[in-house]
Coordinates of C-alpha atoms in Angstrom, one line a residue:
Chain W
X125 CA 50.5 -40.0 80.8
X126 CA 47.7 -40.4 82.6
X127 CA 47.9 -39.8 86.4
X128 CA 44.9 -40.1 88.8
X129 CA 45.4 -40.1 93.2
X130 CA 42.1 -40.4 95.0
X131 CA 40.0 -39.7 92.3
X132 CA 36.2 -40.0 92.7
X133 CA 33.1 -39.3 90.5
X134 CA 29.4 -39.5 90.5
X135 CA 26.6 -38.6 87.7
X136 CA 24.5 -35.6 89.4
X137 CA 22.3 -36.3 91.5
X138 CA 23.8 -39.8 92.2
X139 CA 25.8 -41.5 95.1
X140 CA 29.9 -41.6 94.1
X141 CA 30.2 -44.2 90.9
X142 CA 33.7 -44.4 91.5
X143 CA 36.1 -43.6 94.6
X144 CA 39.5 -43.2 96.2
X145 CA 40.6 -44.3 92.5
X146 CA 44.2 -44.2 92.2
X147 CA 45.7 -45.1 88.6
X148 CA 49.2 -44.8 86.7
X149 CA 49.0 -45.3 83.2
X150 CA 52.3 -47.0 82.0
X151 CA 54.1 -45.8 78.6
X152 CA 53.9 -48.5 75.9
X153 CA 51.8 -51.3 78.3
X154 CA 49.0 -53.0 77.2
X155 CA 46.4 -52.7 80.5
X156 CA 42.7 -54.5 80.7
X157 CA 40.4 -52.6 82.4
X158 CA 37.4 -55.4 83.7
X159 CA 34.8 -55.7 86.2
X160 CA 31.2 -56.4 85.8
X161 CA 28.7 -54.2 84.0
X162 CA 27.7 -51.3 85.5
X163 CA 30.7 -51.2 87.5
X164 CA 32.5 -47.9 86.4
X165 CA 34.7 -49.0 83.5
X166 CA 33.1 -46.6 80.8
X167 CA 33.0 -43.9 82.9
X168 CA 37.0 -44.5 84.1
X169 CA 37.9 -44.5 80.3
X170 CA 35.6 -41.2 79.9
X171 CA 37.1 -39.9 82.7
X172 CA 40.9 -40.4 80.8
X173 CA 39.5 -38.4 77.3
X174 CA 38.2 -35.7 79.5
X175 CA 34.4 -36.4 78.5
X176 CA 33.5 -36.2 82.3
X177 CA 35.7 -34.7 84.9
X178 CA 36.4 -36.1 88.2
X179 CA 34.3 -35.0 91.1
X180 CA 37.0 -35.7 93.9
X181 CA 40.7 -36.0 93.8
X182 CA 43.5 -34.7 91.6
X183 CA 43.7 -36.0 87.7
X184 CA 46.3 -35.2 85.3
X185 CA 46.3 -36.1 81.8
X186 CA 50.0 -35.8 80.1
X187 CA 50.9 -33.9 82.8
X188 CA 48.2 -31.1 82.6
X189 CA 45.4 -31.2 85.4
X190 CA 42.4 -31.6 83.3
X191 CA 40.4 -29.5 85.6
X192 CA 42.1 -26.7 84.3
X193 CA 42.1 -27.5 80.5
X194 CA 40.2 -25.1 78.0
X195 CA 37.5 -26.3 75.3
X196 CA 40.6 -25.8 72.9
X197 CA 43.0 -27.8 75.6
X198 CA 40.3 -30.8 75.6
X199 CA 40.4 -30.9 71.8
X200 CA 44.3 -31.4 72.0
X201 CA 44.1 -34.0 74.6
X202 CA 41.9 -35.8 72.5
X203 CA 44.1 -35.5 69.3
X204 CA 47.0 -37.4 71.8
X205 CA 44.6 -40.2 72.9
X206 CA 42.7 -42.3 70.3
X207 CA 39.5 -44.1 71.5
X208 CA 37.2 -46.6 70.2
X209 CA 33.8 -47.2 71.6
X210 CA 31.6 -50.4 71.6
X211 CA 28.9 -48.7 69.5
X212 CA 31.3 -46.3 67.7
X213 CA 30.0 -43.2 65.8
X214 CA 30.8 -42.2 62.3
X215 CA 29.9 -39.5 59.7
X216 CA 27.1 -41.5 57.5
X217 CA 27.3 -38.8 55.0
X218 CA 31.2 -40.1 54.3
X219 CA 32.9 -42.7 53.0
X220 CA 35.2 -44.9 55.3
X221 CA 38.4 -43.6 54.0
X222 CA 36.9 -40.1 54.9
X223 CA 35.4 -40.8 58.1
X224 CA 38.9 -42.1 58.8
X225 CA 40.9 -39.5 58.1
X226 CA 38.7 -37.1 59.9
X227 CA 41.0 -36.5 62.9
X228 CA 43.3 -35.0 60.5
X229 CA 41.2 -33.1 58.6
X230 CA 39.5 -31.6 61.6
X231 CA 43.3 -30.6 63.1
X232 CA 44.1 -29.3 59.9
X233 CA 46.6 -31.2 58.4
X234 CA 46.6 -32.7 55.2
X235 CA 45.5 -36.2 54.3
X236 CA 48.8 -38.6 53.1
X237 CA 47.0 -40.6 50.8
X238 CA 49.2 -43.0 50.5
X239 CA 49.9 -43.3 54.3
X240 CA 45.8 -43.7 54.5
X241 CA 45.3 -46.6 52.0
X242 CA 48.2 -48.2 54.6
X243 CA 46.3 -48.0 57.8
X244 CA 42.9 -48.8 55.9
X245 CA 45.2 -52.2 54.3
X246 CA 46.4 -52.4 58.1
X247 CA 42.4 -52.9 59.4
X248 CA 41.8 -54.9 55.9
X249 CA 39.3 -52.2 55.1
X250 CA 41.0 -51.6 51.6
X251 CA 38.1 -52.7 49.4
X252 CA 35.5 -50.8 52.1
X253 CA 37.3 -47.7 51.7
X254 CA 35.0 -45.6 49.7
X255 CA 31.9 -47.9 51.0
X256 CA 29.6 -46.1 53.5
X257 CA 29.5 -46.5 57.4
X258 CA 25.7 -47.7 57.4
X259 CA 26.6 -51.1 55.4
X260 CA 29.9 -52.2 57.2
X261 CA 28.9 -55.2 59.4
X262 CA 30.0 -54.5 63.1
X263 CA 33.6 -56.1 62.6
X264 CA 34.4 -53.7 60.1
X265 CA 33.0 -50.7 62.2
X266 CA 35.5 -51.6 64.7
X267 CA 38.4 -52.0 62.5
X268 CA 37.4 -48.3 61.0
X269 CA 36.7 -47.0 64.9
X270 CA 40.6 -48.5 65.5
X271 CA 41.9 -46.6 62.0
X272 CA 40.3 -43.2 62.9
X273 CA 41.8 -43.7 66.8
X274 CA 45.3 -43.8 65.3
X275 CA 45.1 -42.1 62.8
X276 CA 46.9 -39.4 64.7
X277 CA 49.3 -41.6 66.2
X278 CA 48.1 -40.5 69.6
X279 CA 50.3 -41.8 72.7
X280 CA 47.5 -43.4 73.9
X281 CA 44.8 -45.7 73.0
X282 CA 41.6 -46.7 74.8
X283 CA 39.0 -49.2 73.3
X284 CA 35.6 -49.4 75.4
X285 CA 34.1 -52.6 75.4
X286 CA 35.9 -53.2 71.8
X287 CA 34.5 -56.6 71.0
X288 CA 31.5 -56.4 73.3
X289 CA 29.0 -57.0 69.7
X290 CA 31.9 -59.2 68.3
X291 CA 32.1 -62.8 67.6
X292 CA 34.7 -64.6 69.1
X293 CA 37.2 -64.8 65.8
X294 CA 36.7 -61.4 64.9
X295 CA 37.2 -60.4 68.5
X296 CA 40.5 -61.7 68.5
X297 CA 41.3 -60.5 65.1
X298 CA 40.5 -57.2 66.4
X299 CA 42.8 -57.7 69.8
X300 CA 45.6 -58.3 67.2
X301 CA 45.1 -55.3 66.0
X302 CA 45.3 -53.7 69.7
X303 CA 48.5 -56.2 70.3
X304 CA 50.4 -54.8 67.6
X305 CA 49.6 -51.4 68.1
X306 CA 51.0 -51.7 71.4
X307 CA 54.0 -53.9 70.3
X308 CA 55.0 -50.9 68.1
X309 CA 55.0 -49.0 71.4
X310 CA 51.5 -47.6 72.2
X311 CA 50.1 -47.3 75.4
X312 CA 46.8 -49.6 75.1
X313 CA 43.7 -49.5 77.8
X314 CA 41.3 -52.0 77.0
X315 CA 38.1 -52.3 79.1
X316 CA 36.5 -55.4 78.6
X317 CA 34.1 -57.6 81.2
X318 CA 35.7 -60.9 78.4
X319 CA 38.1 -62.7 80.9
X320 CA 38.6 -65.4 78.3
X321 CA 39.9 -62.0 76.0
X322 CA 42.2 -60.9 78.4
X323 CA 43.3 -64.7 79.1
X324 CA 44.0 -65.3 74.9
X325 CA 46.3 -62.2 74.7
X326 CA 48.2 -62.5 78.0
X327 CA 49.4 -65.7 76.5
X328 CA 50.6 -63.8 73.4
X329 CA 52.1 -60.3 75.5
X330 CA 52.2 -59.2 78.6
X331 CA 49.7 -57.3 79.7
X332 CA 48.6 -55.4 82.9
X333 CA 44.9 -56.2 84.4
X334 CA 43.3 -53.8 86.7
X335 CA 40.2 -54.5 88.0
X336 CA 37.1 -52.0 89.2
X337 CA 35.3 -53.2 92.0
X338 CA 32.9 -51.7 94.6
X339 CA 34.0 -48.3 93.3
X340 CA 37.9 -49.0 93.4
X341 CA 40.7 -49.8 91.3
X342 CA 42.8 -53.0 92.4
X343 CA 45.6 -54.6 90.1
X344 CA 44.5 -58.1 89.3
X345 CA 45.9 -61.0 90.6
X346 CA 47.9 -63.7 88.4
X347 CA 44.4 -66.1 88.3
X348 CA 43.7 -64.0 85.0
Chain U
X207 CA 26.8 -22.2 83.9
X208 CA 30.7 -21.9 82.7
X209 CA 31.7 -19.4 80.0
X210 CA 32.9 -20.1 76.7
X211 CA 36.2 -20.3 75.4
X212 CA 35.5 -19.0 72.1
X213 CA 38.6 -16.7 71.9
X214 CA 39.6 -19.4 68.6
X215 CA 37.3 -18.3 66.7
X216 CA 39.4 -16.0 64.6
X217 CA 37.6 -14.2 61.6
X218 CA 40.4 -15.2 59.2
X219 CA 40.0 -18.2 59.2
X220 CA 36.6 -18.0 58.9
X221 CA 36.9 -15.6 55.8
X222 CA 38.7 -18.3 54.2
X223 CA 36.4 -20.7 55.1
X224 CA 33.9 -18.2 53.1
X225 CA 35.6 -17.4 49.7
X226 CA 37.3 -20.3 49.3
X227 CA 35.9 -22.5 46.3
X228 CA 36.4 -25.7 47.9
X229 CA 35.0 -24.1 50.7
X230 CA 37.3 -25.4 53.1
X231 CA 38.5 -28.8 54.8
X232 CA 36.0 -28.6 57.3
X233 CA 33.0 -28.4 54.9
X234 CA 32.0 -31.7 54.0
X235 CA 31.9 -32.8 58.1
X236 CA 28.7 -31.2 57.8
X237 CA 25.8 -33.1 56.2
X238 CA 24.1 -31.7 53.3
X239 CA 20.6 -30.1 54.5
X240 CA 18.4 -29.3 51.6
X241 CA 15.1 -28.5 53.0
X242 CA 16.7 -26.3 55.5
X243 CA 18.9 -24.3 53.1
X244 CA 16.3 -23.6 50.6
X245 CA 14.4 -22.3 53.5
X246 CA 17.5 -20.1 54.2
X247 CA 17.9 -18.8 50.8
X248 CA 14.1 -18.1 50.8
X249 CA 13.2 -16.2 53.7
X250 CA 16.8 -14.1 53.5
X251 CA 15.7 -13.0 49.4
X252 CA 11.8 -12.2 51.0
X253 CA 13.6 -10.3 53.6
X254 CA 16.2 -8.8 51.2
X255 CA 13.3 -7.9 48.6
X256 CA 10.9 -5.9 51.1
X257 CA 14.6 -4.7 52.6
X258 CA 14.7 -2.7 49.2
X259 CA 11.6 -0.9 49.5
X260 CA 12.2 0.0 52.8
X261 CA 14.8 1.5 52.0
X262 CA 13.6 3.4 48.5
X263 CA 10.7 4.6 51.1
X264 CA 13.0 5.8 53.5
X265 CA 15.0 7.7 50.7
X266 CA 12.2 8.9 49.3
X267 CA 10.7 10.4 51.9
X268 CA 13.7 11.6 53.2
X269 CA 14.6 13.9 49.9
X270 CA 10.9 14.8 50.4
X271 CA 11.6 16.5 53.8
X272 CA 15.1 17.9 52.8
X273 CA 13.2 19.4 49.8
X274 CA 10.3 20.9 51.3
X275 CA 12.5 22.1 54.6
X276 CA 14.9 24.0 52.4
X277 CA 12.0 25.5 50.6
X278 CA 10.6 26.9 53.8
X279 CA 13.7 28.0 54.7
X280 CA 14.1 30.0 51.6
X281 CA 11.4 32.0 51.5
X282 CA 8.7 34.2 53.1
X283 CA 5.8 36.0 51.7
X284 CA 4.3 39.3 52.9
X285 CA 0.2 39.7 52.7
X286 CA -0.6 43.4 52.8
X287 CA -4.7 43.7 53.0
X288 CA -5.9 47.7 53.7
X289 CA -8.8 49.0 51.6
X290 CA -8.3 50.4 48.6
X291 CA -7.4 54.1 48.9
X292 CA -4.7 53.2 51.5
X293 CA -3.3 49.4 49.7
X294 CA -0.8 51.4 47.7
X295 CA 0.5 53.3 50.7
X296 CA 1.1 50.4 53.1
X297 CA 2.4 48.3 50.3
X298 CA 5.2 50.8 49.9
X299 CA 5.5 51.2 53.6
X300 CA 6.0 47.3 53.9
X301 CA 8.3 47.7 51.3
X302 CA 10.5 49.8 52.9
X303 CA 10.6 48.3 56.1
X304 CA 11.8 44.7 54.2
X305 CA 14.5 46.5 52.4
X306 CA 16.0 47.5 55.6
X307 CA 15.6 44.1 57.1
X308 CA 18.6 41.9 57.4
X309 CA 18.8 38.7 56.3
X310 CA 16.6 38.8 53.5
X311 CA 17.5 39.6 49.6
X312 CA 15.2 41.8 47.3
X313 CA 11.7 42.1 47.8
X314 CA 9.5 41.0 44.9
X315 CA 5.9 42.7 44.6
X316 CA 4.2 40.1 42.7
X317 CA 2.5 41.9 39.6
X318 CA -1.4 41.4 39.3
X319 CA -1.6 39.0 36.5
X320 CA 0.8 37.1 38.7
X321 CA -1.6 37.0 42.0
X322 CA -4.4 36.5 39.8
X323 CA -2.6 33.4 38.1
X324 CA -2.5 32.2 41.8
X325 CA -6.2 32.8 42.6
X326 CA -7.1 30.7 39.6
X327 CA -7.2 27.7 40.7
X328 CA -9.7 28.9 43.4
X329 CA -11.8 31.0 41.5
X330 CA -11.4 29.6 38.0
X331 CA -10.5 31.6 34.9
X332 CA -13.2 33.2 34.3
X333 CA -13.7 35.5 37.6
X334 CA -12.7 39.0 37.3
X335 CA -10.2 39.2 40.3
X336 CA -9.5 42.8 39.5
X337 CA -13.1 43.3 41.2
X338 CA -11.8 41.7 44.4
X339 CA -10.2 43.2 47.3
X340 CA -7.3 40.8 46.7
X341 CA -4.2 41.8 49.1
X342 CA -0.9 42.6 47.6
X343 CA 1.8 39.7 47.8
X344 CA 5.9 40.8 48.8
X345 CA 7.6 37.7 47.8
X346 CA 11.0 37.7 50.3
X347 CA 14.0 35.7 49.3
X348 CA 15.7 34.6 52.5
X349 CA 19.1 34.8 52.2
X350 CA 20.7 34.5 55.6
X351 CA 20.1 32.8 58.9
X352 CA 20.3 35.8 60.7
X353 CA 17.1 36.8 59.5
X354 CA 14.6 37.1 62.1
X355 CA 11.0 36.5 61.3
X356 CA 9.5 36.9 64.4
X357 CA 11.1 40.6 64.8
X358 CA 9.8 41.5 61.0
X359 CA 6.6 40.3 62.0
X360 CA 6.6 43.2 65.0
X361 CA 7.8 46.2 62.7
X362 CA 5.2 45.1 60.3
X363 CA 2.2 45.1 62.6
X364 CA 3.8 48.4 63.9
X365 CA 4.6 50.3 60.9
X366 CA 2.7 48.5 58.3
X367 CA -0.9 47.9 59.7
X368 CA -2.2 44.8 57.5
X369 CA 0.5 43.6 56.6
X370 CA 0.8 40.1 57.6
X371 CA 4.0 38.0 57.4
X372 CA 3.5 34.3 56.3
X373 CA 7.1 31.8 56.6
X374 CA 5.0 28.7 55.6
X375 CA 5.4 27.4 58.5
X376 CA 1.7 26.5 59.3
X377 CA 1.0 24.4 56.1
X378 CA 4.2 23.1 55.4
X379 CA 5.8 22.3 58.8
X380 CA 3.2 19.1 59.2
X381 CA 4.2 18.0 55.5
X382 CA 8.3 18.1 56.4
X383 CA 7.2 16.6 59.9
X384 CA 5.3 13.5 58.1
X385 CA 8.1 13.0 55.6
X386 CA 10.3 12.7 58.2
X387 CA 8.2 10.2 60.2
X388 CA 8.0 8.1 56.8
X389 CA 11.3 8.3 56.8
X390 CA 11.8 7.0 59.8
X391 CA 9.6 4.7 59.4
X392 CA 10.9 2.9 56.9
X393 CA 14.4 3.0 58.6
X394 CA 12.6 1.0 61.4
X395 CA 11.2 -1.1 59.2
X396 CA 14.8 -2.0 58.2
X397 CA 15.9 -2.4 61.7
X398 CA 12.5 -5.3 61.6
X399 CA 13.8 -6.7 58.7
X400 CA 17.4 -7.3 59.8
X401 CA 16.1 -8.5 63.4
X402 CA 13.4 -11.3 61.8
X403 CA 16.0 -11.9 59.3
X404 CA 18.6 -12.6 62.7
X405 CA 15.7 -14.6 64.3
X406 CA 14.6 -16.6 60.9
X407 CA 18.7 -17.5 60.6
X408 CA 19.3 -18.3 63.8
X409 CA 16.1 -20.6 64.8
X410 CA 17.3 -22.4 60.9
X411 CA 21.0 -23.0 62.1
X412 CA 19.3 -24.3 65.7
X413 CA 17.7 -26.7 63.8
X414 CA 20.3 -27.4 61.7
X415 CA 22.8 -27.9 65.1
X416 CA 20.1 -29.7 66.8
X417 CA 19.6 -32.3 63.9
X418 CA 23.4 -32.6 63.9
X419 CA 23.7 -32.6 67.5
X420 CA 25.3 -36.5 66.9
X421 CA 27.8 -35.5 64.4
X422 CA 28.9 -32.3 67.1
X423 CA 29.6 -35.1 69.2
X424 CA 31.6 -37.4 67.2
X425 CA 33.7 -34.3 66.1
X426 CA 34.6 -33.0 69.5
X427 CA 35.4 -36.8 70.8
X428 CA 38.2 -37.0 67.8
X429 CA 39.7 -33.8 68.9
X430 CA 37.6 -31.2 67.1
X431 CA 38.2 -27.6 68.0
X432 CA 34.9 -25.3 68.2
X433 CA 36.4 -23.1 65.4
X434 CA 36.0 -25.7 63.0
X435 CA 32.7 -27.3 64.0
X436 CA 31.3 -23.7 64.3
X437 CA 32.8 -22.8 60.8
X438 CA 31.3 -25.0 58.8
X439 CA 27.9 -24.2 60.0
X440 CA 28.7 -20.7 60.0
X441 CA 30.3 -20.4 56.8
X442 CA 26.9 -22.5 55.4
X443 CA 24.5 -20.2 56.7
X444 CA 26.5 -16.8 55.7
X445 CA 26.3 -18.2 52.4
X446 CA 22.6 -19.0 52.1
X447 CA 21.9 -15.6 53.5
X448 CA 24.1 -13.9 51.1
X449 CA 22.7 -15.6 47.9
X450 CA 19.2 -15.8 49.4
X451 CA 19.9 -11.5 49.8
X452 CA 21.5 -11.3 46.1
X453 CA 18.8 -12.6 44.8
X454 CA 16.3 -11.0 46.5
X455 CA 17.3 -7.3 46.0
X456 CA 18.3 -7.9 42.7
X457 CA 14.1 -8.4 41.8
X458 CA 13.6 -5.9 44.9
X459 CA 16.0 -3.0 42.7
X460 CA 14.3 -4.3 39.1
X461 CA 11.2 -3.4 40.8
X462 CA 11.7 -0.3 42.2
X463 CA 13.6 0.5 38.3
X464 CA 10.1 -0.5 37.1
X465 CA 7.8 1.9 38.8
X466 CA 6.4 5.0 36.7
X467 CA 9.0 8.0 37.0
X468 CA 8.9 10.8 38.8
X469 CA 6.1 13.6 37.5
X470 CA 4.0 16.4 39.2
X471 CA 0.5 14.5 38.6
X472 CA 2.0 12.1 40.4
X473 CA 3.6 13.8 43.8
X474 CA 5.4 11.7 45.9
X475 CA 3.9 8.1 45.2
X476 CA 6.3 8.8 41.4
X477 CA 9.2 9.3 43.1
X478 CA 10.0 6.2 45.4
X479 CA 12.8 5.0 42.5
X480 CA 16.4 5.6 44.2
X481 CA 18.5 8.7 42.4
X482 CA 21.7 8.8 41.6
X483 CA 24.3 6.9 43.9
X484 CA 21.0 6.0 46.0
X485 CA 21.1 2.7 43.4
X486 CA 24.5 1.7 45.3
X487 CA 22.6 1.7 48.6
X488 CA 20.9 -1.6 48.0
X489 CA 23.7 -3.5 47.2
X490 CA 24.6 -3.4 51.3
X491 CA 21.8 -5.8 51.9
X492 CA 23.4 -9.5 50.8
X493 CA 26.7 -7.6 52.7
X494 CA 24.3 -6.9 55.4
X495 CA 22.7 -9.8 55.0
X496 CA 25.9 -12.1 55.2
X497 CA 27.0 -10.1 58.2
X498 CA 23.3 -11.1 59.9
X499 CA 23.5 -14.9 59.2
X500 CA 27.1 -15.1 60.2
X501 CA 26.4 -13.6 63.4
X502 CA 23.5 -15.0 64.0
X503 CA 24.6 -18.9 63.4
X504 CA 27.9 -17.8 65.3
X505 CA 25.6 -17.0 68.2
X506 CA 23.8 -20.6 67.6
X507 CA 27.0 -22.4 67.2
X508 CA 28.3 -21.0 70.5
X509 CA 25.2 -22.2 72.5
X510 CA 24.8 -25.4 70.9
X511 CA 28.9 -26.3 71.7
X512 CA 28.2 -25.1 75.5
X513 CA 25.9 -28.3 75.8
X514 CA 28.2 -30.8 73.8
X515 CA 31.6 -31.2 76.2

């Protein structure tokens, strides 16, 4: 899935963010990604989408080296892995329902309308459906950033900082949402610094917790 | 920097982006932009309205030159001047020496109540030109190109003293020489039009990309290709130039129908409305026109995506 062996990056200009990074994505396991702020996480999960390419090291992303991948190549790798952002962007101009089937209609394929009142029922955004991004409350932005990253049924799904402007019960209602996605056999990267998060769903599913720190990647120990 | 993979953009799919009433799946990613397309639409039907009288000038003046080259192409004129007693003999000896000329049809010895027709509008009706020593005129048909003026010219001097051999060439060549530079002219000018109309389209869709520079970026983060980003732009601004350009030579053709036809008081300033299939001409410009905006927001689109990874 995603495969990454000594991989290093830095912004230009800037001393190596992250280093001798070494990470193995496994199929259908939930991972945390934590580590304090500023510490690489966002750029780690950028680094996954193809948004930024590694400076140093050897990176493949379903088993193409995404040093080598075309504009059109990046567009495909980002149709197969579904991400949600802290402050996630929409479409203003469209209604939720629209704004979450955008992945298809910008792939070309046609909108199931039936299968999109589902997912929209799935994030209970049912009655926002044809309500307008600017006047969801930040809850609801989430659940419509988590219905537009799976809306392709991508193989893998990253949430940046998912809950990071989330109150603790809708933060959890949203991790269900991430639990179940997994539990129906998604492969779920989370990066979160929220070690009482990660704490509240490894009681409910197991879950792997990797940990950035001075640059590098270490699996975290059982103290989570 | 690293070059474009654009090789996607395949024009079927944008032509079915175009004519397709729904205008496509990828149309509504792109927010409505009102000020900016009625700028569009404006500047392209300015463009597309001057674009027609451009091009009635460059017709115009083109048939001008066509008309008064093959005129001096098809005949000369022969100016015998010797005083009296002799006129008759050399006129006859010039004569003579045309008939055997090759190249040329029968010569025409214009009568005197034709030369004195001519002199009129010199002299007036009233002088009595039969008084003057007014040289006899040979009007010469040309009816070959192997007819060579320069070696008639010799034999006349030779065997016809006084006679002098005019081909027009002095008074008319400047007039055929400045039609053709109007001409060309307004050709260039249509070449300006097309160029600002580029520039005016493609600083519009920059805008346009720039203000949307936030939605570019949400649409290549969910997998967008550049195909259908650039598309929808492209096929917005093709549009706007094509309607803006209907419009404008629509009133641009209306105009030129408008102007006073074609008479002799009037010379060339009556005869700028097209002729014939010369009214199809016009209707290139919205094609045109269409052709300029696509490429020119095609350009745009493929900078503006360069920046967004």
């Amino acid at each position: 899935m995603i495969e990454m062996r000594d991989v290093g990056f830095g912004y230009h200009g800037s001393a190596e963010l992250l280093s001798n990074m070494t990470l193995s994505l496994q199929p259908g396991m939930l991972h945390f990604l934590t580590g304090p702020s500023g510490s690489g996480k966002t750029t780690l999960l950028r680094l996954c989408y193809a948004d930024l390419l590694p400076t140093t090291g050897e990176m493949t992303a379903f088993g193409q080296d995404v040093r080598s991948l075309s504009r059109d190549g990046i567009a495909h790798l980002r149709r197969r892995v579904g991400v949600v952002h802290q402050d996630t962007q929409f479409l203003d101009h469209l209604p939720v329902a629209e704004n979450v089937a955008l992945p298809l209609t910008v792939s070309g394929q046609n909108v199931d309308m039936e299968a999109l009142r589902d997912l929209l029922g799935w994030v209970q955004l049912g009655p926002q459906a044809r309500a307008y991004p600017p006047s969801l409350s930040g809850g609801e932005r989430q659940r419509a950033a988590l219905a537009r990253a799976v809306i392709l049924s991508p193989d893998l799904v990253l949430a940046d900082e998912p809950t990071g402007n989330l109150d603790w019960d809708m933060s959890m209602r949203l991790m269900q949402l991430l639990i179940e996605l997994n539990k129906s056999g998604k492969t779920v990267l989370v990066a979160t610094h929220d070690l009482n998060l990660i704490r509240a769903t490894k009681a409910q599913v197991a879950a792997r917790v990797l940990r950035i720190s001075g640059g590098s990647l270490q699996l975290a120990g059982a103290d989570l | 920097m690293k070059k474009l993979d654009f090789r996607g953009l395949n024009l079927k799919a944008l032509w079915l982006g175009l004519v397709r009433s729904d205008g496509g799946a990828g149309d509504r990613i792109v927010p409505p932009t009102g000020f900016t397309a009625q700028l569009t639409v404006f500047s392209a039907g300015a463009m597309a309205f001057l674009a027609v009288f451009a091009l009635a000038l460059a017709l115009a003046t083109g048939r001008l030159a066509e008309r008064w080259s093959s005129e001096l192409a098809e005949s000369v004129t022969v100016r015998v001047s010797a005083p009296v007693a002799e006129q008759e003999a050399r006129t006859q000896a010039a004569m003579q020496i045309l008939q055997t000329t090759p190249g040329i049809g029968q010569p025409r010895l214009l009568p005197d109540e034709e030369v004195a027709h001519l002199l009129t509008p010199w002299f007036g009706p009233d002088m009595p030109v039969d008084a003057l020593p007014v040289p006899a005129l040979i009007d010469v048909p040309v009816t070959d190109s192997a007819f060579d003026a320069e070696g008639l010219r010799l034999r006349l001097e030779a065997e016809a003293p006084g006679s002098i051999l005019d081909d027009h060439t002095q008074w008319r060549q400047p007039l055929v020489s400045a039609a053709k530079r109007l001409s060309a002219l307004g050709i260039v000018s249509l070449l300006l039009i097309a160029a600002a109309s580029a520039a005016m389209i493609t600083l519009a869709a920059k805008a346009a990309l720039a203000a949307n520079g936030q939605v570019i970026r949400v649409l290549r983060l969910i997998g967008a290709r550049d195909i259908t980003i650039a598309t929808a732009f492209v096929r917005r601004f093709t549009q706007r130039a094509a309607v803006g350009a209907s419009v404008g030579t629509v009133c641009g053709m209306i105009a030129v129908a408008l102007l006073p036809g074609m008479s002799a008081a009037g010379g060339f300033l009556t005869g700028l409305a097209f002729q014939g299939w010369g009214w199809l001409l016009p209707l290139l410009i919205p094609v045109i026109a269409a052709a300029v905006g696509f490429f020119a927001t095609r350009w745009a689109a493929l900078k503006m995506l360069g920046a967004v990874r």
